[in-house]
mmCIF file of C-alpha atoms in Angstrom:
data_model
loop_
_atom_site.group_PDB
_atom_site.id
_atom_site.type_symbol
_atom_site.label_atom_id
_atom_site.label_comp_id
_atom_site.label_asym_id
_atom_site.label_seq_id
_atom_site.Cartn_x
_atom_site.Cartn_y
_atom_site.Cartn_z
ATOM 1 C CA UNK A 171 -1.793 25.328 -18.705
ATOM 2 C CA UNK A 172 -3.852 22.356 -17.787
ATOM 3 C CA UNK A 173 -2.689 18.785 -18.337
ATOM 4 C CA UNK A 174 -4.160 15.473 -17.293
ATOM 5 C CA UNK A 175 -1.875 12.820 -15.973
ATOM 6 C CA UNK A 176 -2.214 9.113 -15.097
ATOM 7 C CA UNK A 177 -0.187 8.861 -11.943
ATOM 8 C CA UNK A 178 -0.136 8.517 -8.207
ATOM 9 C CA UNK A 179 -0.690 11.979 -6.732
ATOM 10 C CA UNK A 180 2.001 11.237 -3.932
ATOM 11 C CA UNK A 181 4.709 10.925 -6.613
ATOM 12 C CA UNK A 182 3.855 13.852 -8.873
ATOM 13 C CA UNK A 183 6.452 16.531 -9.194
ATOM 14 C CA UNK A 184 4.779 19.811 -8.473
ATOM 15 C CA UNK A 185 5.158 22.899 -6.127
ATOM 16 C CA UNK A 186 2.129 21.749 -4.174
ATOM 17 C CA UNK A 187 -0.461 19.072 -4.160
ATOM 18 C CA UNK A 188 -4.100 19.941 -3.703
ATOM 19 C CA UNK A 189 -5.722 17.725 -0.883
ATOM 20 C CA UNK A 190 -9.390 17.767 -0.339
ATOM 21 C CA UNK A 191 -10.117 17.657 3.494
ATOM 22 C CA UNK A 192 -12.758 18.283 6.149
ATOM 23 C CA UNK A 193 -12.855 21.035 8.630
ATOM 24 C CA UNK A 194 -10.156 19.343 10.756
ATOM 25 C CA UNK A 195 -7.864 18.758 7.670
ATOM 26 C CA UNK A 196 -8.641 15.132 7.845
ATOM 27 C CA UNK A 197 -8.823 13.175 4.491
ATOM 28 C CA UNK A 198 -12.237 12.805 2.852
ATOM 29 C CA UNK A 199 -11.505 9.894 0.565
ATOM 30 C CA UNK A 200 -9.650 6.620 0.750
ATOM 31 C CA UNK A 201 -7.142 8.050 -1.774
ATOM 32 C CA UNK A 202 -6.334 11.015 0.412
ATOM 33 C CA UNK A 203 -5.994 8.695 3.412
ATOM 34 C CA UNK A 204 -3.252 6.718 1.328
ATOM 35 C CA UNK A 205 -1.659 10.086 0.486
ATOM 36 C CA UNK A 206 -1.465 10.881 4.192
ATOM 37 C CA UNK A 207 0.150 7.478 4.935
ATOM 38 C CA UNK A 208 2.714 8.011 2.282
ATOM 39 C CA UNK A 209 3.411 11.574 3.578
ATOM 40 C CA UNK A 210 4.288 10.160 6.974
ATOM 41 C CA UNK A 211 4.014 11.073 10.628
ATOM 42 C CA UNK A 212 5.559 14.468 10.224
ATOM 43 C CA UNK A 213 2.785 15.434 7.667
ATOM 44 C CA UNK A 214 0.186 14.380 10.255
ATOM 45 C CA UNK A 215 1.660 16.766 12.787
ATOM 46 C CA UNK A 216 1.888 19.526 10.254
ATOM 47 C CA UNK A 217 -1.787 19.384 9.277
ATOM 48 C CA UNK A 218 -3.225 19.562 12.849
ATOM 49 C CA UNK A 219 -5.498 22.456 13.430
ATOM 50 C CA UNK A 220 -6.520 24.217 16.770
ATOM 51 C CA UNK A 221 -10.042 24.950 15.661
ATOM 52 C CA UNK A 222 -12.211 23.599 12.829
ATOM 53 C CA UNK A 223 -11.922 25.431 9.477
ATOM 54 C CA UNK A 224 -14.865 26.723 7.482
ATOM 55 C CA UNK A 225 -15.761 24.906 4.181
ATOM 56 C CA UNK A 226 -14.129 26.849 1.374
ATOM 57 C CA UNK A 227 -10.861 27.541 3.276
ATOM 58 C CA UNK A 228 -7.488 26.646 1.947
ATOM 59 C CA UNK A 229 -4.294 26.111 4.009
ATOM 60 C CA UNK A 230 -0.710 25.455 2.911
ATOM 61 C CA UNK A 231 1.528 23.025 4.943
ATOM 62 C CA UNK A 232 4.733 21.095 4.266
ATOM 63 C CA UNK A 233 4.292 17.819 2.529
ATOM 64 C CA UNK A 234 6.148 15.351 4.816
ATOM 65 C CA UNK A 235 7.602 12.581 2.632
ATOM 66 C CA UNK A 236 5.725 13.485 -0.573
ATOM 67 C CA UNK A 237 7.461 14.354 -3.929
ATOM 68 C CA UNK A 238 6.051 17.837 -3.746
ATOM 69 C CA UNK A 239 7.347 20.205 -1.043
ATOM 70 C CA UNK A 240 3.939 21.640 -0.064
ATOM 71 C CA UNK A 241 0.356 20.494 0.274
ATOM 72 C CA UNK A 242 -2.480 22.915 -0.260
ATOM 73 C CA UNK A 243 -5.485 21.602 1.828
ATOM 74 C CA UNK A 244 -8.776 22.649 0.649
ATOM 75 C CA UNK A 245 -11.852 22.229 3.022
ATOM 76 C CA UNK A 246 -14.746 20.865 0.938
ATOM 77 C CA UNK A 247 -16.866 19.488 3.750
ATOM 78 C CA UNK A 248 -17.391 19.717 7.506
ATOM 79 C CA UNK A 249 -19.599 17.817 10.011
ATOM 80 C CA UNK A 250 -22.533 20.181 9.157
ATOM 81 C CA UNK A 251 -21.712 20.798 5.515
ATOM 82 C CA UNK A 252 -21.951 18.289 2.687
ATOM 83 C CA UNK A 253 -19.809 18.403 -0.476
ATOM 84 C CA UNK A 254 -21.417 20.578 -3.148
ATOM 85 C CA UNK A 255 -20.337 22.071 -6.407
ATOM 86 C CA UNK A 256 -20.496 25.573 -4.894
ATOM 87 C CA UNK A 257 -18.419 24.565 -1.911
ATOM 88 C CA UNK A 258 -15.792 22.850 -4.073
ATOM 89 C CA UNK A 259 -15.708 26.061 -6.343
ATOM 90 C CA UNK A 260 -15.258 28.292 -3.196
ATOM 91 C CA UNK A 261 -12.448 26.068 -1.835
ATOM 92 C CA UNK A 262 -10.718 26.066 -5.296
ATOM 93 C CA UNK A 263 -10.917 29.856 -5.333
ATOM 94 C CA UNK A 264 -9.267 29.957 -1.989
ATOM 95 C CA UNK A 265 -6.610 27.477 -3.201
ATOM 96 C CA UNK A 266 -5.579 29.573 -6.180
ATOM 97 C CA UNK A 267 -5.257 32.597 -3.894
ATOM 98 C CA UNK A 268 -3.054 30.708 -1.360
ATOM 99 C CA UNK A 269 -0.962 29.424 -4.347
ATOM 100 C CA UNK A 270 -0.479 33.070 -5.469
ATOM 101 C CA UNK A 271 0.389 34.167 -1.924
ATOM 102 C CA UNK A 272 2.980 31.435 -1.558
ATOM 103 C CA UNK A 273 4.344 31.680 -5.091
ATOM 104 C CA UNK A 274 3.329 28.128 -6.052
ATOM 105 C CA UNK A 275 3.288 27.931 -9.861
ATOM 106 C CA UNK A 276 2.831 24.255 -10.529
ATOM 107 C CA UNK A 277 -0.143 22.448 -8.792
ATOM 108 C CA UNK A 278 -1.307 18.945 -8.949
ATOM 109 C CA UNK A 279 -4.763 17.988 -7.972
ATOM 110 C CA UNK A 280 -7.164 14.949 -7.842
ATOM 111 C CA UNK A 281 -10.780 15.293 -9.078
ATOM 112 C CA UNK A 282 -11.817 17.470 -6.075
ATOM 113 C CA UNK A 283 -15.196 16.490 -4.707
ATOM 114 C CA UNK A 284 -15.678 13.323 -6.893
ATOM 115 C CA UNK A 285 -14.365 10.742 -4.284
ATOM 116 C CA UNK A 286 -16.265 12.557 -1.447
ATOM 117 C CA UNK A 287 -19.494 11.239 -2.974
ATOM 118 C CA UNK A 288 -21.157 14.378 -4.171
ATOM 119 C CA UNK A 289 -19.970 15.199 -7.627
ATOM 120 C CA UNK A 290 -19.507 12.888 -10.591
ATOM 121 C CA UNK A 291 -16.034 12.773 -12.277
ATOM 122 C CA UNK A 292 -17.122 14.905 -15.197
ATOM 123 C CA UNK A 293 -18.560 17.704 -13.033
ATOM 124 C CA UNK A 294 -15.542 17.632 -10.693
ATOM 125 C CA UNK A 295 -13.184 17.996 -13.711
ATOM 126 C CA UNK A 296 -15.239 20.883 -15.185
ATOM 127 C CA UNK A 297 -15.290 22.758 -11.746
ATOM 128 C CA UNK A 298 -11.530 22.190 -11.360
ATOM 129 C CA UNK A 299 -10.609 23.323 -15.003
ATOM 130 C CA UNK A 300 -12.977 26.322 -15.078
ATOM 131 C CA UNK A 301 -12.091 27.700 -11.755
ATOM 132 C CA UNK A 302 -8.314 27.410 -12.714
ATOM 133 C CA UNK A 303 -8.998 29.092 -15.995
ATOM 134 C CA UNK A 304 -10.918 31.947 -14.175
ATOM 135 C CA UNK A 305 -8.234 32.445 -11.495
ATOM 136 C CA UNK A 306 -6.695 35.959 -11.137
ATOM 137 C CA UNK A 307 -3.564 35.768 -12.989
ATOM 138 C CA UNK A 308 -1.937 39.130 -12.288
ATOM 139 C CA UNK A 309 0.821 37.438 -10.148
ATOM 140 C CA UNK A 310 1.313 34.605 -12.632
ATOM 141 C CA UNK A 311 0.639 32.094 -9.879
ATOM 142 C CA UNK A 312 -0.408 29.309 -10.131
ATOM 143 C CA UNK A 313 0.479 28.892 -13.830
ATOM 144 C CA UNK A 314 0.194 25.064 -14.347
ATOM 145 C CA UNK A 315 -2.448 22.641 -13.062
ATOM 146 C CA UNK A 316 -1.935 18.871 -13.590
ATOM 147 C CA UNK A 317 -5.205 16.923 -12.968
ATOM 148 C CA UNK A 318 -4.136 13.537 -11.665
ATOM 149 C CA UNK A 319 -6.295 10.412 -12.409
ATOM 150 C CA UNK A 320 -5.867 6.705 -11.782
ATOM 151 C CA UNK A 321 -6.547 5.142 -15.225
ATOM 152 C CA UNK A 322 -6.263 5.877 -18.982
ATOM 153 C CA UNK A 323 -10.026 5.753 -19.362
ATOM 154 C CA UNK A 324 -10.508 8.218 -16.656
ATOM 155 C CA UNK A 325 -7.949 10.439 -18.336
ATOM 156 C CA UNK A 326 -10.001 10.365 -21.588
ATOM 157 C CA UNK A 327 -13.114 11.178 -19.690
ATOM 158 C CA UNK A 328 -11.524 14.235 -17.924
ATOM 159 C CA UNK A 329 -9.971 15.417 -21.058
ATOM 160 C CA UNK A 330 -13.292 15.400 -22.816
ATOM 161 C CA UNK A 331 -15.169 17.038 -19.836
ATOM 162 C CA UNK A 332 -12.707 19.965 -19.775
ATOM 163 C CA UNK A 333 -12.442 20.370 -23.605
ATOM 164 C CA UNK A 334 -9.057 19.001 -24.280
ATOM 165 C CA UNK A 335 -8.123 16.925 -27.368
ATOM 166 C CA UNK A 336 -6.617 13.513 -26.487
#
């Protein structure tokens, strides 16, 4: 099941929040910087890595002070690799696998790749929805995706892009 919600990602109730990041799990957009600030100092400690991760990787950590208990970090860019549709797709595929590994049924996500400057909102929405619909569902995890947007007009745009009726 996919739904689109106008809300602040930090306050959405889900098993995990998807968080686009770079190879050091640093935020890639101002919205993710704000999410990090709301998550608090403990979250900053939890997301530290010893070595840079490859684009396409996905990592689960605790969520600090966020409403959801976990954050699923997805690496969509690095110092040497720009955000691309293929890279976002690869990272989302990894995210669905991590969610299954951890038994995370309900996920909340922003428009992955859109704020990082490479994808328009429609393309980001389509990639997110299509990859979720194609995920391996043998385990039943994840079973729900909430795409979180900032405004009602963005909600309508996303719903149209992914083939939902408003």
